[in-house]
Structure formats: structure tokens, C-alpha cells
C-alpha positions in Angstrom: -83.0 134.6 -89.0 -82.5 130.6 -88.7 -82.5 129.9 -84.8 -80.1 127.4 -84.2 -80.5 125.2 -80.7 -77.3 124.6 -79.6 -76.8 120.4 -77.9 -80.6 119.5 -78.3 -82.4 117.3 -81.0 -84.5 118.6 -83.3 -87.3 116.8 -82.1 -86.8 118.0 -78.7 -86.5 121.3 -79.4 -89.4 121.2 -81.6 -91.3 120.1 -78.6 -89.8 123.0 -76.5 -90.6 125.5 -79.2 -94.3 124.1 -79.1 -94.9 124.3 -75.1 -93.4 127.2 -74.9 -94.8 129.3 -78.0 -98.1 127.2 -78.1 -99.0 128.3 -74.3 -100.7 131.6 -73.8 -101.0 133.2 -70.5 -103.1 132.3 -68.3 -106.9 133.9 -69.0 -105.8 135.3 -72.1 -108.4 132.7 -74.3 -111.3 132.3 -71.6 -113.8 134.9 -73.1 -113.3 133.5 -76.7 -113.6 130.1 -75.4 -116.7 131.2 -72.8 -118.3 133.0 -76.4 -117.7 130.1 -78.2 -119.2 127.9 -75.4 -122.1 130.4 -75.1 -122.8 130.4 -78.9 -123.0 126.7 -79.1 -125.7 126.3 -76.1 -127.7 128.9 -77.7 -127.4 127.8 -81.0 -126.9 124.2 -81.4 -128.3 122.6 -78.0 -132.1 121.1 -78.0 -134.0 121.7 -75.1 -136.6 119.4 -73.8 -139.6 121.6 -72.9 -141.5 118.4 -72.0 -140.1 116.0 -69.4 -141.7 113.1 -70.1 -143.3 112.3 -66.9 -145.5 115.4 -66.2 -146.8 118.9 -67.1 -144.6 120.6 -65.0 -143.6 124.2 -66.7 -147.0 123.8 -69.0 -150.3 126.1 -68.2 -153.6 124.9 -69.3 -156.3 127.3 -71.0 -159.6 125.9 -72.3 -162.5 127.9 -73.4 -165.0 128.6 -70.5 -162.4 128.5 -67.8 -159.5 130.3 -65.9 -155.8 129.7 -66.7 -154.0 127.0 -65.2 -157.8 125.1 -65.0 -157.9 121.6 -67.0 -161.9 120.7 -67.2 -162.3 117.2 -68.4 -158.6 116.6 -67.6 -158.2 116.9 -71.2 -154.0 117.6 -71.2 -152.3 114.6 -69.4 -149.4 112.4 -69.5 -149.6 108.8 -70.6 -146.6 106.5 -71.7 -144.1 109.4 -72.2 -146.3 111.6 -74.0 -148.8 114.6 -73.7 -151.9 113.5 -74.5 -155.1 115.1 -75.6 -158.2 113.3 -74.4 -162.1 113.4 -74.2 -162.9 110.3 -72.4 -164.7 112.8 -69.7 -166.3 114.6 -71.8 -170.2 114.4 -72.9 -169.9 116.2 -75.9 -167.4 118.8 -76.9 -169.7 121.9 -76.3 -166.9 124.4 -78.0 -164.1 124.3 -75.4 -161.1 124.7 -77.1 -157.6 124.3 -75.8 -154.6 125.1 -75.5 -151.8 124.0 -73.0 -149.2 126.7 -72.8 -145.1 126.4 -72.3 -144.0 128.9 -69.6 -141.7 131.0 -71.4 -141.7 132.7 -74.3 -139.3 132.8 -77.3 -138.2 135.0 -80.1 -135.2 133.0 -82.0 -135.6 129.4 -82.0 -136.3 125.8 -83.6 -139.1 123.9 -82.1 -139.4 120.2 -82.8 -142.6 118.2 -82.3 -143.7 114.4 -82.6 -147.0 114.4 -82.7 -150.0 111.5 -83.8 -153.4 111.5 -84.0 -155.5 108.8 -82.4 -158.9 107.3 -82.1 -162.1 109.2 -82.5 -163.3 112.9 -82.3 -165.4 113.8 -79.2 -169.2 113.9 -79.7 -170.2 117.5 -80.9 -166.8 119.0 -82.3 -167.0 120.6 -86.0 -166.3 118.9 -89.0 -163.2 120.7 -89.7 -161.7 119.5 -86.6 -161.5 115.9 -87.2 -157.7 114.9 -87.1 -156.9 118.7 -86.5 -154.6 120.6 -84.2 -152.1 122.6 -84.0 -148.9 124.4 -82.6 -149.3 128.1 -81.7 -146.0 130.3 -81.7 -145.9 134.2 -81.2 -148.8 133.8 -78.8 -150.5 135.7 -76.1 -150.0 134.6 -72.6 -152.5 132.3 -71.1 -153.9 135.2 -68.8 -154.4 137.7 -71.5 -156.9 135.8 -72.9 -160.5 136.4 -71.9 -162.5 133.5 -70.1 -164.6 132.6 -73.4 -161.7 133.4 -75.8 -161.7 129.8 -78.3 -157.9 130.7 -79.8 -154.9 133.0 -78.4 -153.6 135.4 -80.7 -151.4 133.8 -82.6 -149.4 131.9 -85.6 -150.9 128.5 -85.7 -148.5 125.6 -87.5 -151.9 123.8 -88.1 -151.3 119.9 -87.7 -153.8 117.9 -90.2 -154.1 113.7 -90.6 -155.4 112.6 -94.0 -158.7 110.4 -94.3 -158.4 107.2 -96.2 -159.1 108.8 -99.7 -158.0 112.5 -100.9 -155.0 114.6 -100.3 -154.5 116.7 -96.9 -151.4 118.9 -95.9 -149.9 119.1 -92.5 -147.8 122.5 -91.5 -150.3 124.8 -92.6 -150.6 128.4 -91.6 -153.8 129.4 -89.7 -154.0 132.9 -87.7 -155.7 133.7 -85.3 -156.3 137.3 -85.1 -153.0 138.0 -86.9 -151.9 138.2 -90.5 -148.1 137.4 -92.3 -146.4 138.8 -95.1 -145.6 136.1 -97.9 -144.1 136.8 -101.0 -143.8 140.7 -100.4 -147.8 140.2 -100.0 -149.5 140.7 -97.0 -152.0 137.7 -96.4 -155.1 137.9 -94.8 -157.4 134.7 -95.3 -157.3 132.7 -92.5 -155.8 129.6 -93.6 -153.0 128.9 -96.2 -151.9 125.2 -97.1 -148.2 124.3 -97.3 -146.6 122.0 -99.9 -146.6 118.7 -97.9 -147.6 115.2 -98.2 -150.5 113.9 -96.5 -149.9 111.3 -93.4 -152.4 108.8 -92.8 -153.1 106.7 -89.6 -151.6 107.1 -86.1 -147.5 107.3 -87.4 -145.7 109.7 -85.5 -144.9 112.6 -87.5 -142.3 115.1 -86.6 -142.3 118.9 -87.7 -139.7 121.1 -87.3 -140.6 125.4 -87.1 -137.9 127.9 -87.6 -138.5 130.8 -86.1 -136.2 134.1 -86.6 -138.3 137.1 -84.6 -140.3 138.9 -86.7 -138.3 138.5 -90.0 -138.6 134.4 -91.2 -140.6 131.5 -89.8 -140.3 127.9 -91.6 -142.3 125.0 -91.4 -140.2 121.9 -92.3 -141.1 118.2 -92.7 -138.4 115.7 -93.0 -135.9 118.2 -94.3 -137.9 120.3 -96.8 -139.3 123.6 -96.1 -142.9 123.4 -96.8 -143.9 127.0 -95.7 -142.1 130.1 -95.2 -143.4 133.9 -94.5 -142.4 136.7 -92.7 -143.4 139.6 -90.6 -146.0 138.0 -88.4 -148.3 140.5 -86.9 -151.4 141.4 -85.0 -154.4 141.9 -87.3 -156.0 145.0 -85.7 -159.2 144.5 -87.6 -159.7 141.9 -84.7 -160.8 143.9 -81.6 -158.7 141.8 -79.2 -156.1 141.8 -81.2 -155.8 145.7 -81.3 -156.3 146.2 -77.8 -152.9 143.6 -78.0 -151.1 145.5 -80.3 -151.7 148.9 -78.3 -150.6 147.4 -75.1 -147.5 145.9 -77.0 -146.6 149.2 -78.4 -147.0 148.0 -82.3 -148.6 145.1 -84.2 -145.5 143.0 -85.6 -144.8 139.6 -83.6 -140.9 139.1 -82.6 -141.6 136.6 -80.3 -144.4 135.2 -77.8 -145.7 131.9 -76.0 -145.8 128.4 -77.5 -149.0 126.2 -77.0 -150.6 122.9 -78.3 -154.0 122.6 -79.4 -156.9 120.8 -78.3 -159.8 121.2 -80.8 -162.1 118.0 -80.7 -159.8 115.0 -82.1 -157.4 113.0 -79.7 -154.1 113.4 -80.0 -150.4 113.1 -78.8 -147.3 114.7 -78.5 -144.4 112.6 -77.7 -141.6 115.2 -78.1 -141.7 119.2 -77.6 -138.0 120.3 -77.8 -136.2 123.7 -78.9 -132.9 125.2 -80.0 -132.0 128.5 -79.1 -130.8 130.6 -82.3 -129.0 133.7 -82.0 -130.5 137.1 -83.7 -130.0 137.5 -86.8 
């Protein structure tokens, strides 16, 4: 049926119609709008884990020390960056360290800007030159033993190139863990990515997409350089076996995030996280 608005100009009638029929009852769309807003916040908003000023929200754990102690002032903030320094060390003496964020996460995208600077601390192992890492799906610092080198976790290994030769970054290392890649359980400690070599002291941005235990991607310059799934505790390792027993299974669907100290000075200018909805 064609509706006729007697005595009302067509344009005005159209506006009145829009105002009346386009209006919804109060509160009718509140829930969908709130849901959409929540989704936008959980899947699209970057959260700054590092505030650019101090180490609030971060917990150091160094081999030989208790969680919360920071021997040698290894982890500190300088010029708006988290820096790892060894100027108060006489020698490294296997004091591997990790700076843990206070919360654990399961589904997220993590973005870290890092660079290597200066010279390695005397006494550091040869393999640790221009070597650091971002640990994900990790145990808490309080779960680590006093003399434990690394948390049971998945390491996104960060490497800086030498003057010559190729050296990939955003590799995978697995302290106390294993992963599945292309349907095969990977038990070797480290697996190289397909990244290019990054030399010098320029800033490098690495992104890590984490979907619980379903998928982990290492991303550089918008390109996925390594991908795997089913991160899990390696029950051949005594400590990891105890963790699996405590957690009720070996599959890792979430955990802590930490930044590594392995004897070479490194800086982290940005550490930000975007929460993702579980798939």
C-alpha cells in the first residue's frame, strides 16, 4: 500500500518518517553496542605494558636471586626504554635473567621494539653475543628455582647479525617445552625462522600472534617468519614435568611474558599487547 502524507511536503514527511521509524526504544540497542565496544577493546586496542618511565608492573628474576631482586641493577629504564645493562658486573657468571610482566595472557598480539648495543659482558657464553629473547606461555617467576637459568616457556629468540654472515631473528627456542610444527612434534631446542639478518643497532620490531595452544606466529615487517602450534611442557625435563602435574596437563594455553638478559646489552623501546578474542 502506498502511504500518502496529506498536506505535508514530501521532504518533511520523509524526515518525520525517518525520525519516527528510525528511532529505537530506549535501551533496545544498548547490549549490542556494548558488546561491539567490548569486542573493539579486546580485539583492536593496544595496551602499553611498559609505561616508558619505570618498571612498574614488571618483576625481575635472575639466576641466583629471588624473584623481585635485581642484582647489578641489570634491568632499568633509560631514555624511555627498558635496558639490560652489565656495567655493575665484574663478569657475567651465568646470571641469566628475565623481566616478567605481572599478568598472564592467552590470546593476544604482542609487539616489541628492540635493539642490541655495546659489547657483551665479560664471561658471557659465545652463543649469547647479540642474543636475547621474548618468552611467552611461561611459568611465573615465583615458580622458578633460585638457580634456574630459564623459565619453562616458549622463547621468541632475538638475534643481531654480525658484520658478515647471515643470522636470522624471531627464531624459536624451547626451554622445558616442545611445539608441533607441520603436524610433527619438534623436540630440538632451537628452530630458525626465515627472516633476514638485522645488523647494527637499528631498532627492530617483532610481533607475536598467540592463539592459546592453537597457534603461534612470529612476524617481522608484516611477514610470518615462523609458525607452530600445540606449545607444551616437555615431560623429559624434571621441572617441566612437575609443572605439568601441577597444571593438570602439559599443553600450554597461556602464561607469562618476559624479556631476557643473556649477557649482551639490549634495549626494549616498546612493549605493547592487543588482546584477541578466543577462536
